[in-house]
PDB file of C-alpha atoms in Angstrom:
ATOM      1  CA  ILE Y   1     -97.109 116.566 -41.588  1.00 39.00           C
ATOM      2  CA  SER Y   2     -99.495 114.313 -39.732  1.00 39.00           C
ATOM      3  CA  SER Y   3    -101.221 115.469 -36.563  1.00 40.00           C
ATOM      4  CA  PRO Y   4    -100.481 113.882 -33.169  1.00 41.00           C
ATOM      5  CA  ARG Y   5    -102.510 110.762 -32.354  1.00 40.00           C
ATOM      6  CA  LEU Y   6    -104.472 110.044 -29.218  1.00 39.00           C
ATOM      7  CA  SER Y   7    -105.599 106.501 -28.421  1.00 39.00           C
ATOM      8  CA  VAL Y   8    -107.616 105.006 -25.599  1.00 39.00           C
ATOM      9  CA  THR Y   9    -107.830 101.454 -24.333  1.00 39.00           C
ATOM     10  CA  ARG Y  10    -110.553 100.746 -21.873  1.00 42.00           C
ATOM     11  CA  ASP Y  11    -110.051  98.450 -18.921  1.00 44.00           C
ATOM     12  CA  PRO Y  12    -112.405  95.469 -19.304  1.00 42.00           C
ATOM     13  CA  ALA Y  13    -112.927  95.458 -15.542  1.00 43.00           C
ATOM     14  CA  GLN Y  14    -114.695  98.766 -15.881  1.00 44.00           C
ATOM     15  CA  ASP Y  15    -117.397  97.278 -18.166  1.00 41.00           C
ATOM     16  CA  SER Y  16    -119.402  95.779 -15.291  1.00 37.00           C
ATOM     17  CA  PRO Y  17    -121.814  98.067 -13.384  1.00 35.00           C
ATOM     18  CA  MET Y  18    -120.729  99.232  -9.958  1.00 35.00           C
ATOM     19  CA  THR Y  19    -122.291  97.010  -7.329  1.00 34.00           C
ATOM     20  CA  SER Y  20    -122.585  99.925  -4.877  1.00 37.00           C
ATOM     21  CA  ARG Y  21    -124.658 101.930  -7.387  1.00 41.00           C
ATOM     22  CA  SER Y  22    -128.144 101.287  -8.732  1.00 41.00           C
ATOM     23  CA  SER Y  23    -128.469  99.831 -12.242  1.00 40.00           C
ATOM     24  CA  SER Y  24    -129.260 103.294 -13.654  1.00 44.00           C
ATOM     25  CA  THR Y  25    -125.884 104.819 -12.600  1.00 45.00           C
ATOM     26  CA  GLN Y  26    -122.357 104.058 -13.498  1.00 48.00           C
ATOM     27  CA  GLU Y  27    -119.009 105.674 -12.708  1.00 49.00           C
ATOM     28  CA  LEU Y  28    -116.874 106.995 -15.485  1.00 48.00           C
ATOM     29  CA  PRO Y  29    -113.944 104.668 -16.218  1.00 45.00           C
ATOM     30  CA  SER Y  30    -110.972 105.341 -14.049  1.00 40.00           C
ATOM     31  CA  LYS Y  31    -108.260 103.281 -15.875  1.00 38.00           C
ATOM     32  CA  PHE Y  32    -107.121 104.112 -19.325  1.00 40.00           C
ATOM     33  CA  SER Y  33    -104.083 103.405 -21.440  1.00 40.00           C
ATOM     34  CA  VAL Y  34    -103.625 106.742 -23.210  1.00 45.00           C
ATOM     35  CA  ASP Y  35    -101.060 107.602 -25.846  1.00 46.00           C
ATOM     36  CA  ASN Y  36    -100.250 111.357 -25.617  1.00 48.00           C
ATOM     37  CA  ASP Y  37     -96.949 110.976 -27.433  1.00 49.00           C
ATOM     38  CA  GLN Y  38     -96.567 113.983 -29.714  1.00 46.00           C
ATOM     39  CA  SER Y  39     -93.499 112.677 -31.546  1.00 47.00           C
ATOM     40  CA  HIS Y  40     -95.292 111.028 -34.475  1.00 48.00           C
ATOM     41  CA  TRP Y  41     -94.172 113.318 -37.288  1.00 48.00           C
ATOM     42  CA  ASP Y  42     -93.653 112.050 -40.816  1.00 63.00           C
ATOM     43  CA  ILE Y  43     -91.381 114.985 -41.814  1.00 72.00           C
ATOM     44  CA  ASP Y  44     -89.006 116.920 -39.588  1.00 73.00           C
ATOM     45  CA  PRO Y  45     -89.645 120.642 -40.046  1.00 71.00           C
ATOM     46  CA  ALA Y  46     -85.914 121.300 -39.509  1.00 73.00           C
ATOM     47  CA  PHE Y  47     -85.207 119.095 -42.600  1.00 79.00           C
ATOM     48  CA  ILE Y  48     -87.566 121.210 -44.752  1.00 77.00           C
ATOM     49  CA  PHE Y  49     -85.922 124.363 -43.536  1.00 73.00           C
ATOM     50  CA  ARG Y  50     -82.408 123.101 -44.418  1.00 73.00           C
ATOM     51  CA  GLN Y  51     -83.647 122.225 -47.945  1.00 76.00           C
ATOM     52  CA  LEU Y  52     -85.378 125.558 -48.592  1.00 74.00           C
ATOM     53  CA  TYR Y  53     -82.923 127.851 -46.792  1.00 70.00           C
ATOM     54  CA  PRO Y  54     -80.481 128.404 -49.739  1.00 69.00           C
ATOM     55  CA  LEU Y  55     -83.354 129.355 -52.084  1.00 68.00           C
ATOM     56  CA  ILE Y  56     -84.923 131.750 -49.582  1.00 61.00           C
ATOM     57  CA  SER Y  57     -81.727 133.536 -48.659  1.00 55.00           C
ATOM     58  CA  SER Y  58     -80.638 134.037 -52.291  1.00 57.00           C
ATOM     59  CA  SER Y  59     -84.000 135.143 -53.762  1.00 55.00           C
ATOM     60  CA  SER Y  60     -84.482 138.463 -51.944  1.00 58.00           C
ATOM     61  CA  SER Y  61     -82.833 140.454 -49.199  1.00 58.00           C
ATOM     62  CA  GLU Y  62     -86.241 140.870 -47.513  1.00 61.00           C
ATOM     63  CA  ASN Y  63     -86.602 137.074 -47.063  1.00 60.00           C
ATOM     64  CA  THR Y  64     -83.114 136.528 -45.707  1.00 64.00           C
ATOM     65  CA  PRO Y  65     -83.374 134.636 -42.383  1.00 65.00           C
ATOM     66  CA  LEU Y  66     -82.188 136.574 -39.376  1.00 68.00           C
ATOM     67  CA  SER Y  67     -79.852 135.405 -36.678  1.00 72.00           C
ATOM     68  CA  LEU Y  68     -81.526 135.736 -33.303  1.00 75.00           C
ATOM     69  CA  GLN Y  69     -79.495 137.672 -30.803  1.00 75.00           C
ATOM     70  CA  GLU Y  70     -78.798 136.014 -27.524  1.00 78.00           C
ATOM     71  CA  SER Y  71     -80.589 138.179 -25.022  1.00 78.00           C
ATOM     72  CA  GLU Y  72     -83.230 137.831 -22.273  1.00 80.00           C
ATOM     73  CA  ASP Y  73     -85.792 139.748 -24.428  1.00 79.00           C
ATOM     74  CA  VAL Y  74     -85.458 137.337 -27.307  1.00 78.00           C
ATOM     75  CA  SER Y  75     -85.565 134.275 -24.954  1.00 81.00           C
ATOM     76  CA  ARG Y  76     -88.688 135.603 -23.317  1.00 82.00           C
ATOM     77  CA  ALA Y  77     -90.291 136.256 -26.712  1.00 81.00           C
ATOM     78  CA  LEU Y  78     -89.528 132.653 -27.849  1.00 82.00           C
ATOM     79  CA  ARG Y  79     -91.096 131.247 -24.594  1.00 82.00           C
ATOM     80  CA  ASN Y  80     -94.184 133.330 -25.197  1.00 82.00           C
ATOM     81  CA  LEU Y  81     -94.375 132.011 -28.767  1.00 83.00           C
ATOM     82  CA  ASP Y  82     -94.175 128.419 -27.517  1.00 80.00           C
ATOM     83  CA  HIS Y  83     -97.185 129.105 -25.192  1.00 79.00           C
ATOM     84  CA  ILE Y  84     -99.401 129.995 -28.211  1.00 82.00           C
ATOM     85  CA  LEU Y  85    -100.741 126.827 -29.633  1.00 81.00           C
ATOM     86  CA  VAL Y  86    -100.986 126.395 -33.417  1.00 82.00           C
ATOM     87  CA  SER Y  87    -104.613 125.294 -33.083  1.00 84.00           C
ATOM     88  CA  ASN Y  88    -107.563 127.487 -32.080  1.00 88.00           C
ATOM     89  CA  THR Y  89    -108.572 126.461 -28.543  1.00 91.00           C
ATOM     90  CA  HIS Y  90    -111.931 126.080 -26.745  1.00 94.00           C
ATOM     91  CA  LYS Y  91    -112.755 125.083 -23.169  1.00 95.00           C
ATOM     92  CA  ILE Y  92    -116.261 123.960 -22.431  1.00 96.00           C
ATOM     93  CA  GLY Y  93    -117.842 123.140 -19.051  1.00 96.00           C
ATOM     94  CA  LEU Y  94    -119.883 119.956 -18.531  1.00 97.00           C
ATOM     95  CA  LEU Y  95    -122.257 119.358 -15.641  1.00 97.00           C
ATOM     96  CA  TYR Y  96    -124.485 116.421 -14.615  1.00 97.00           C
ATOM     97  CA  VAL Y  97    -127.650 117.295 -12.780  1.00 97.00           C
ATOM     98  CA  GLY Y  98    -128.995 114.217 -10.924  1.00 95.00           C
ATOM     99  CA  PRO Y  99    -132.600 113.434  -9.928  1.00 94.00           C
ATOM    100  CA  GLY Y 100    -134.024 116.137  -7.550  1.00 91.00           C
ATOM    101  CA  GLN Y 101    -130.911 118.323  -7.729  1.00 93.00           C
ATOM    102  CA  SER Y 102    -131.392 122.083  -8.185  1.00 90.00           C
ATOM    103  CA  ASN Y 103    -128.631 123.972  -6.359  1.00 93.00           C
ATOM    104  CA  GLU Y 104    -124.992 124.694  -7.191  1.00 93.00           C
ATOM    105  CA  VAL Y 105    -123.316 122.662  -4.419  1.00 94.00           C
ATOM    106  CA  SER Y 106    -125.223 119.400  -5.043  1.00 94.00           C
ATOM    107  CA  ILE Y 107    -124.651 119.552  -8.803  1.00 96.00           C
ATOM    108  CA  LEU Y 108    -120.929 120.294  -8.494  1.00 95.00           C
ATOM    109  CA  ARG Y 109    -120.419 117.505  -5.925  1.00 94.00           C
ATOM    110  CA  ASN Y 110    -121.544 114.820  -8.415  1.00 94.00           C
ATOM    111  CA  THR Y 111    -118.847 112.264  -9.148  1.00 93.00           C
ATOM    112  CA  TYR Y 112    -120.821 109.928 -11.388  1.00 93.00           C
ATOM    113  CA  GLY Y 113    -123.942 110.034 -13.610  1.00 95.00           C
ATOM    114  CA  SER Y 114    -126.381 107.804 -15.440  1.00 95.00           C
ATOM    115  CA  VAL Y 115    -125.334 105.197 -18.013  1.00 96.00           C
ATOM    116  CA  ARG Y 116    -126.649 107.443 -20.852  1.00 97.00           C
ATOM    117  CA  TYR Y 117    -124.644 110.329 -19.435  1.00 97.00           C
ATOM    118  CA  VAL Y 118    -121.459 108.253 -19.491  1.00 96.00           C
ATOM    119  CA  GLU Y 119    -122.099 107.320 -23.081  1.00 96.00           C
ATOM    120  CA  PHE Y 120    -122.639 110.936 -23.964  1.00 97.00           C
ATOM    121  CA  VAL Y 121    -119.326 111.937 -22.325  1.00 97.00           C
ATOM    122  CA  LYS Y 122    -117.515 109.273 -24.320  1.00 96.00           C
ATOM    123  CA  SER Y 123    -119.060 110.538 -27.553  1.00 96.00           C
ATOM    124  CA  LEU Y 124    -117.762 114.092 -27.059  1.00 97.00           C
ATOM    125  CA  GLY Y 125    -114.085 113.180 -27.741  1.00 95.00           C
ATOM    126  CA  ASP Y 126    -111.117 111.142 -26.493  1.00 94.00           C
ATOM    127  CA  MET Y 127    -110.359 110.435 -22.832  1.00 94.00           C
ATOM    128  CA  ILE Y 128    -106.842 111.740 -22.197  1.00 94.00           C
ATOM    129  CA  TRP Y 129    -104.518 111.315 -19.236  1.00 94.00           C
ATOM    130  CA  LEU Y 130    -103.602 114.763 -17.921  1.00 93.00           C
ATOM    131  CA  GLY Y 131    -100.358 113.519 -16.345  1.00 91.00           C
ATOM    132  CA  ASN Y 132     -98.953 112.711 -19.800  1.00 89.00           C
ATOM    133  CA  CYS Y 133     -99.990 115.884 -21.647  1.00 88.00           C
ATOM    134  CA  ASP Y 134     -97.366 118.096 -23.239  1.00 84.00           C
ATOM    135  CA  GLN Y 135     -98.969 121.475 -22.805  1.00 83.00           C
ATOM    136  CA  GLU Y 136     -97.026 122.945 -25.694  1.00 79.00           C
ATOM    137  CA  THR Y 137     -99.103 120.769 -28.103  1.00 85.00           C
ATOM    138  CA  VAL Y 138    -102.127 119.578 -26.019  1.00 90.00           C
ATOM    139  CA  TYR Y 139    -104.609 122.195 -24.729  1.00 91.00           C
ATOM    140  CA  VAL Y 140    -105.848 121.408 -21.204  1.00 92.00           C
ATOM    141  CA  GLY Y 141    -107.678 124.702 -20.538  1.00 91.00           C
ATOM    142  CA  GLY Y 142    -105.999 125.432 -17.226  1.00 91.00           C
ATOM    143  CA  LEU Y 143    -106.493 121.933 -15.724  1.00 93.00           C
ATOM    144  CA  ASP Y 144    -103.803 120.877 -13.290  1.00 91.00           C
ATOM    145  CA  THR Y 145    -101.668 117.969 -14.717  1.00 90.00           C
ATOM    146  CA  LYS Y 146    -100.466 116.796 -11.268  1.00 90.00           C
ATOM    147  CA  GLY Y 147    -103.790 115.320 -10.133  1.00 87.00           C
ATOM    148  CA  LEU Y 148    -105.458 118.267  -8.432  1.00 90.00           C
ATOM    149  CA  ASP Y 149    -108.213 118.389 -11.075  1.00 92.00           C
ATOM    150  CA  GLY Y 150    -108.335 114.631 -11.590  1.00 92.00           C
ATOM    151  CA  ASP Y 151    -106.380 112.208 -13.752  1.00 94.00           C
ATOM    152  CA  TYR Y 152    -108.419 112.353 -16.968  1.00 94.00           C
ATOM    153  CA  THR Y 153    -110.472 114.752 -19.056  1.00 96.00           C
ATOM    154  CA  VAL Y 154    -112.171 114.671 -22.471  1.00 96.00           C
ATOM    155  CA  SER Y 155    -110.506 116.273 -25.442  1.00 95.00           C
ATOM    156  CA  TRP Y 156    -111.334 116.651 -29.129  1.00 95.00           C
ATOM    157  CA  ARG Y 157    -109.295 117.964 -31.980  1.00 92.00           C
ATOM    158  CA  ASP Y 158    -109.252 118.349 -35.734  1.00 89.00           C
ATOM    159  CA  LYS Y 159    -106.763 120.072 -38.092  1.00 85.00           C
ATOM    160  CA  THR Y 160    -107.573 123.618 -36.888  1.00 86.00           C
ATOM    161  CA  SER Y 161    -108.990 123.352 -33.349  1.00 90.00           C
ATOM    162  CA  GLN Y 162    -108.582 121.780 -29.982  1.00 93.00           C
ATOM    163  CA  VAL Y 163    -111.457 121.459 -27.482  1.00 96.00           C
ATOM    164  CA  VAL Y 164    -111.129 120.489 -23.826  1.00 96.00           C
ATOM    165  CA  PHE Y 165    -114.177 119.704 -21.643  1.00 97.00           C
ATOM    166  CA  HIS Y 166    -114.093 120.574 -17.983  1.00 96.00           C
ATOM    167  CA  VAL Y 167    -116.094 117.543 -16.790  1.00 96.00           C
ATOM    168  CA  ALA Y 168    -117.242 118.112 -13.234  1.00 95.00           C
ATOM    169  CA  THR Y 169    -117.795 114.395 -12.622  1.00 96.00           C
ATOM    170  CA  LEU Y 170    -114.245 113.596 -13.589  1.00 96.00           C
ATOM    171  CA  MET Y 171    -112.830 116.062 -11.080  1.00 95.00           C
ATOM    172  CA  PRO Y 172    -112.232 114.742  -7.529  1.00 93.00           C
ATOM    173  CA  GLN Y 173    -114.492 115.841  -4.629  1.00 89.00           C
ATOM    174  CA  HIS Y 174    -112.317 116.629  -1.598  1.00 86.00           C
ATOM    175  CA  ASP Y 175    -113.638 116.529   1.940  1.00 85.00           C
ATOM    176  CA  THR Y 176    -111.763 119.805   2.602  1.00 89.00           C
ATOM    177  CA  ASP Y 177    -113.768 121.513  -0.196  1.00 90.00           C
ATOM    178  CA  PRO Y 178    -117.420 121.014   0.761  1.00 90.00           C
ATOM    179  CA  THR Y 179    -118.652 123.693  -1.685  1.00 90.00           C
ATOM    180  CA  SER Y 180    -116.553 122.348  -4.628  1.00 92.00           C
ATOM    181  CA  THR Y 181    -114.707 125.622  -5.125  1.00 91.00           C
ATOM    182  CA  ASN Y 182    -111.998 123.834  -7.058  1.00 91.00           C
ATOM    183  CA  LYS Y 183    -114.474 122.570  -9.620  1.00 93.00           C
ATOM    184  CA  LYS Y 184    -116.258 125.909  -9.763  1.00 92.00           C
ATOM    185  CA  ARG Y 185    -113.126 127.837 -10.598  1.00 91.00           C
ATOM    186  CA  HIS Y 186    -113.026 125.951 -13.911  1.00 93.00           C
ATOM    187  CA  ILE Y 187    -116.724 125.607 -14.673  1.00 93.00           C
ATOM    188  CA  GLY Y 188    -117.470 129.183 -13.727  1.00 89.00           C
ATOM    189  CA  ASN Y 189    -114.774 130.586 -15.931  1.00 91.00           C
ATOM    190  CA  ASN Y 190    -116.091 129.014 -19.172  1.00 93.00           C
ATOM    191  CA  PHE Y 191    -118.198 130.929 -21.656  1.00 92.00           C
ATOM    192  CA  VAL Y 192    -120.233 127.828 -22.551  1.00 94.00           C
ATOM    193  CA  THR Y 193    -121.460 125.084 -20.258  1.00 95.00           C
ATOM    194  CA  ILE Y 194    -123.158 121.793 -21.336  1.00 97.00           C
ATOM    195  CA  VAL Y 195    -125.734 120.696 -18.775  1.00 97.00           C
ATOM    196  CA  TYR Y 196    -126.951 117.109 -18.836  1.00 97.00           C
ATOM    197  CA  ASN Y 197    -130.180 117.584 -16.832  1.00 97.00           C
ATOM    198  CA  ASP Y 198    -131.465 114.306 -15.370  1.00 95.00           C
ATOM    199  CA  SER Y 199    -133.299 116.038 -12.549  1.00 94.00           C
ATOM    200  CA  GLY Y 200    -136.769 115.925 -14.102  1.00 90.00           C
ATOM    201  CA  SER Y 201    -137.172 119.700 -13.532  1.00 93.00           C
ATOM    202  CA  PRO Y 202    -136.190 122.678 -15.783  1.00 93.00           C
ATOM    203  CA  TYR Y 203    -132.564 123.840 -15.332  1.00 94.00           C
ATOM    204  CA  LEU Y 204    -132.331 127.521 -14.427  1.00 91.00           C
ATOM    205  CA  GLN Y 205    -129.549 129.483 -16.059  1.00 86.00           C
ATOM    206  CA  GLY Y 206    -127.328 130.973 -13.470  1.00 86.00           C
ATOM    207  CA  THR Y 207    -127.557 128.009 -11.086  1.00 91.00           C
ATOM    208  CA  ILE Y 208    -123.774 127.786 -11.364  1.00 90.00           C
ATOM    209  CA  LYS Y 209    -122.650 131.338 -10.685  1.00 85.00           C
ATOM    210  CA  GLY Y 210    -119.618 132.646 -12.543  1.00 80.00           C
ATOM    211  CA  GLN Y 211    -118.202 135.775 -14.073  1.00 78.00           C
ATOM    212  CA  CYS Y 212    -117.866 134.308 -17.602  1.00 83.00           C
ATOM    213  CA  ASN Y 213    -120.910 132.026 -18.015  1.00 86.00           C
ATOM    214  CA  ILE Y 214    -122.840 133.241 -21.049  1.00 88.00           C
ATOM    215  CA  CYS Y 215    -124.390 130.198 -22.728  1.00 90.00           C
ATOM    216  CA  ASP Y 216    -125.907 126.931 -21.467  1.00 93.00           C
ATOM    217  CA  ILE Y 217    -126.638 124.026 -23.755  1.00 95.00           C
ATOM    218  CA  VAL Y 218    -129.171 121.913 -21.748  1.00 96.00           C
ATOM    219  CA  ILE Y 219    -129.755 118.236 -22.592  1.00 97.00           C
ATOM    220  CA  GLU Y 220    -132.917 116.556 -21.178  1.00 97.00           C
ATOM    221  CA  PRO Y 221    -132.926 112.770 -21.814  1.00 97.00           C
ATOM    222  CA  GLN Y 222    -136.223 111.411 -22.978  1.00 96.00           C
ATOM    223  CA  PRO Y 223    -137.633 107.818 -23.498  1.00 95.00           C
ATOM    224  CA  ASN Y 224    -136.663 105.754 -26.506  1.00 95.00           C
ATOM    225  CA  ASN Y 225    -133.044 107.077 -26.555  1.00 95.00           C
ATOM    226  CA  MET Y 226    -134.140 110.558 -27.488  1.00 97.00           C
ATOM    227  CA  ASN Y 227    -133.005 113.941 -26.012  1.00 97.00           C
ATOM    228  CA  LEU Y 228    -134.376 117.476 -25.930  1.00 96.00           C
ATOM    229  CA  VAL Y 229    -131.469 119.991 -26.524  1.00 96.00           C
ATOM    230  CA  SER Y 230    -132.095 123.636 -25.849  1.00 93.00           C
ATOM    231  CA  PHE Y 231    -129.800 126.647 -26.100  1.00 91.00           C
ATOM    232  CA  HIS Y 232    -129.914 129.401 -23.467  1.00 88.00           C
ATOM    233  CA  SER Y 233    -127.927 132.579 -23.320  1.00 85.00           C
ATOM    234  CA  LEU Y 234    -127.947 135.855 -21.358  1.00 75.00           C
ATOM    235  CA  MET Y 235    -130.518 138.254 -22.808  1.00 61.00           C
ATOM    236  CA  LYS Y 236    -127.960 141.082 -22.774  1.00 63.00           C
ATOM    237  CA  THR Y 237    -125.675 139.335 -25.227  1.00 63.00           C
ATOM    238  CA  LYS Y 238    -126.016 139.079 -29.041  1.00 64.00           C
ATOM    239  CA  LEU Y 239    -126.142 135.289 -28.779  1.00 65.00           C
ATOM    240  CA  SER Y 240    -129.734 135.506 -27.540  1.00 63.00           C
ATOM    241  CA  ASP Y 241    -130.791 136.169 -31.191  1.00 62.00           C
ATOM    242  CA  LEU Y 242    -128.940 133.019 -32.480  1.00 62.00           C
ATOM    243  CA  LYS Y 243    -130.652 130.322 -30.365  1.00 63.00           C
ATOM    244  CA  PRO Y 244    -133.159 127.940 -32.015  1.00 63.00           C
ATOM    245  CA  HIS Y 245    -136.785 128.921 -31.641  1.00 63.00           C
ATOM    246  CA  SER Y 246    -137.567 125.668 -29.949  1.00 76.00           C
ATOM    247  CA  ALA Y 247    -135.723 122.710 -28.407  1.00 87.00           C
ATOM    248  CA  LEU Y 248    -134.154 120.118 -30.739  1.00 91.00           C
ATOM    249  CA  LEU Y 249    -135.082 116.499 -30.556  1.00 94.00           C
ATOM    250  CA  ILE Y 250    -131.919 114.454 -31.057  1.00 96.00           C
ATOM    251  CA  SER Y 251    -131.225 110.713 -30.604  1.00 96.00           C
ATOM    252  CA  ASP Y 252    -128.400 109.391 -28.504  1.00 96.00           C
ATOM    253  CA  ASP Y 253    -126.151 108.372 -31.436  1.00 96.00           C
ATOM    254  CA  PRO Y 254    -125.433 111.799 -32.933  1.00 96.00           C
ATOM    255  CA  LEU Y 255    -125.949 113.708 -29.697  1.00 97.00           C
ATOM    256  CA  GLY Y 256    -122.227 114.082 -28.831  1.00 96.00           C
ATOM    257  CA  ALA Y 257    -121.194 115.425 -32.237  1.00 96.00           C
ATOM    258  CA  VAL Y 258    -124.174 117.824 -32.506  1.00 95.00           C
ATOM    259  CA  VAL Y 259    -123.786 119.273 -28.987  1.00 97.00           C
ATOM    260  CA  ARG Y 260    -120.006 119.600 -29.437  1.00 96.00           C
ATOM    261  CA  HIS Y 261    -120.525 121.468 -32.692  1.00 95.00           C
ATOM    262  CA  MET Y 262    -123.010 123.826 -30.994  1.00 93.00           C
ATOM    263  CA  ALA Y 263    -120.688 124.428 -28.062  1.00 95.00           C
ATOM    264  CA  VAL Y 264    -117.670 125.235 -30.204  1.00 94.00           C
ATOM    265  CA  ASN Y 265    -119.552 127.659 -32.435  1.00 91.00           C
ATOM    266  CA  ALA Y 266    -121.084 129.420 -29.335  1.00 90.00           C
ATOM    267  CA  ASN Y 267    -117.698 129.531 -27.629  1.00 91.00           C
ATOM    268  CA  GLY Y 268    -116.124 131.080 -30.794  1.00 89.00           C
ATOM    269  CA  LEU Y 269    -118.775 133.788 -30.842  1.00 86.00           C
ATOM    270  CA  CYS Y 270    -118.234 134.446 -27.145  1.00 86.00           C
ATOM    271  CA  GLN Y 271    -114.495 134.826 -27.692  1.00 84.00           C
ATOM    272  CA  VAL Y 272    -115.176 137.416 -30.366  1.00 82.00           C
ATOM    273  CA  MET Y 273    -117.585 139.345 -28.119  1.00 79.00           C
ATOM    274  CA  LYS Y 274    -115.665 138.951 -24.861  1.00 71.00           C
ATOM    275  CA  GLY Y 275    -112.142 138.838 -26.242  1.00 59.00           C
ATOM    276  CA  PRO Y 276    -109.064 140.833 -25.103  1.00 55.00           C
ATOM    277  CA  GLY Y 277    -110.810 144.155 -24.633  1.00 52.00           C
ATOM    278  CA  ALA Y 278    -113.931 145.467 -26.319  1.00 49.00           C
ATOM    279  CA  ARG Y 279    -111.848 147.906 -28.375  1.00 53.00           C
ATOM    280  CA  ASN Y 280    -109.497 145.198 -29.730  1.00 58.00           C
ATOM    281  CA  ALA Y 281    -110.466 142.999 -32.661  1.00 64.00           C
ATOM    282  CA  TYR Y 282    -110.475 139.269 -31.884  1.00 68.00           C
ATOM    283  CA  SER Y 283    -107.559 137.362 -33.369  1.00 71.00           C
ATOM    284  CA  CYS Y 284    -107.137 133.637 -33.665  1.00 80.00           C
ATOM    285  CA  ASN Y 285    -104.070 131.742 -32.463  1.00 80.00           C
ATOM    286  CA  TRP Y 286    -102.536 131.754 -35.931  1.00 80.00           C
ATOM    287  CA  LEU Y 287    -102.604 135.546 -35.994  1.00 83.00           C
ATOM    288  CA  GLU Y 288    -101.274 135.759 -32.492  1.00 83.00           C
ATOM    289  CA  ARG Y 289     -98.373 133.574 -33.440  1.00 84.00           C
ATOM    290  CA  LEU Y 290     -97.655 135.726 -36.441  1.00 86.00           C
ATOM    291  CA  LYS Y 291     -97.618 138.857 -34.234  1.00 85.00           C
ATOM    292  CA  ALA Y 292     -95.275 137.115 -31.895  1.00 85.00           C
ATOM    293  CA  ILE Y 293     -92.902 136.150 -34.729  1.00 84.00           C
ATOM    294  CA  HIS Y 294     -92.937 139.783 -35.968  1.00 82.00           C
ATOM    295  CA  ARG Y 295     -91.989 141.012 -32.471  1.00 80.00           C
ATOM    296  CA  ILE Y 296     -89.117 138.489 -32.442  1.00 81.00           C
ATOM    297  CA  THR Y 297     -87.841 139.480 -35.896  1.00 79.00           C
ATOM    298  CA  SER Y 298     -87.960 143.146 -34.937  1.00 76.00           C
ATOM    299  CA  ARG Y 299     -85.246 142.375 -32.306  1.00 68.00           C
ATOM    300  CA  SER Y 300     -83.072 140.529 -34.816  1.00 64.00           C
ATOM    301  CA  THR Y 301     -80.964 142.530 -37.288  1.00 56.00           C
ATOM    302  CA  THR Y 302     -78.130 140.142 -38.302  1.00 55.00           C
ATOM    303  CA  PRO Y 303     -78.834 138.289 -41.564  1.00 52.00           C
ATOM    304  CA  LEU Y 304     -77.586 134.782 -41.896  1.00 49.00           C
ATOM    305  CA  SER Y 305     -75.287 134.093 -44.807  1.00 51.00           C
ATOM    306  CA  SER Y 306     -76.334 131.425 -47.239  1.00 48.00           C
ATOM    307  CA  PRO Y 307     -74.396 128.215 -46.857  1.00 49.00           C
ATOM    308  CA  THR Y 308     -72.013 127.334 -49.693  1.00 47.00           C
ATOM    309  CA  PRO Y 309     -73.227 124.255 -51.575  1.00 48.00           C
ATOM    310  CA  ALA Y 310     -70.949 121.306 -51.198  1.00 47.00           C
ATOM    311  CA  ARG Y 311     -68.784 120.531 -54.268  1.00 50.00           C
ATOM    312  CA  ARG Y 312     -67.884 117.132 -55.396  1.00 52.00           C
ATOM    313  CA  LEU Y 313     -64.186 116.318 -55.378  1.00 55.00           C
ATOM    314  CA  PRO Y 314     -62.694 115.244 -58.695  1.00 57.00           C
ATOM    315  CA  ASP Y 315     -62.082 111.601 -59.134  1.00 56.00           C
ATOM    316  CA  ASN Y 316     -58.365 110.618 -59.043  1.00 53.00           C
TER     317      ASN Y 316
END
């Protein structure tokens, strides 16, 4: 079975610098043709089930498929199962700190960044249109798909994971929200935040206050298309022992892939440490789906009878 495909076509009109900005800044593209169609499957799972069903039902009574009873409990359990994605999911914050900025409000209110920042954002993953996302298959990390949190975001996926980036500069800045509370409710609830620091001064962890912020990956652009990347974590967490002893010097080309890899690994460790209760072991989405299926089967006690194979009529 092939995975869903996402494609992006950039509007040529967006290639020219904004005349109202300086040559060192550029807005993120606002027009994309995005394919979020999740119907590209080579094999229908229902077809496989129909082929294997007679073999499963006749091999052992323990493997006999069960008929789901029509009840509100079963319907609710099936809805809960649909809400658990097959892939492991990660949501990562992304901030741009402009020249001279050092406080929370000014950083969150940014709606554009430098040219190098824009290229970095593009290298993190695919630009997807939120309005066309099927949330049963595409992880959006709590972003509103009706336009409240913007029209686009950045997403990356492989065969086992989906990552969504809460990009502050892609979220709209409303005049009725001078302190950017709407942006902060996403950025402040992420374990890991990527900070593209173009201010010229050190970024202080805790500048963006939140209950969940544990790790900051700070990028400081340098001359000759190089970047200093440093990892910061709260001293009271176990992640403080995992950070590199010094900042990493990384060029622009591999920067997106390296930082994304760091962020996903750090977020996975945070999920283990700060998961559903300190007394409960962390379980991935695959295990959560298996638990949900077991809960559903515990409510179903009627075995399905194996279908009788079709017989060929004799020729007259």
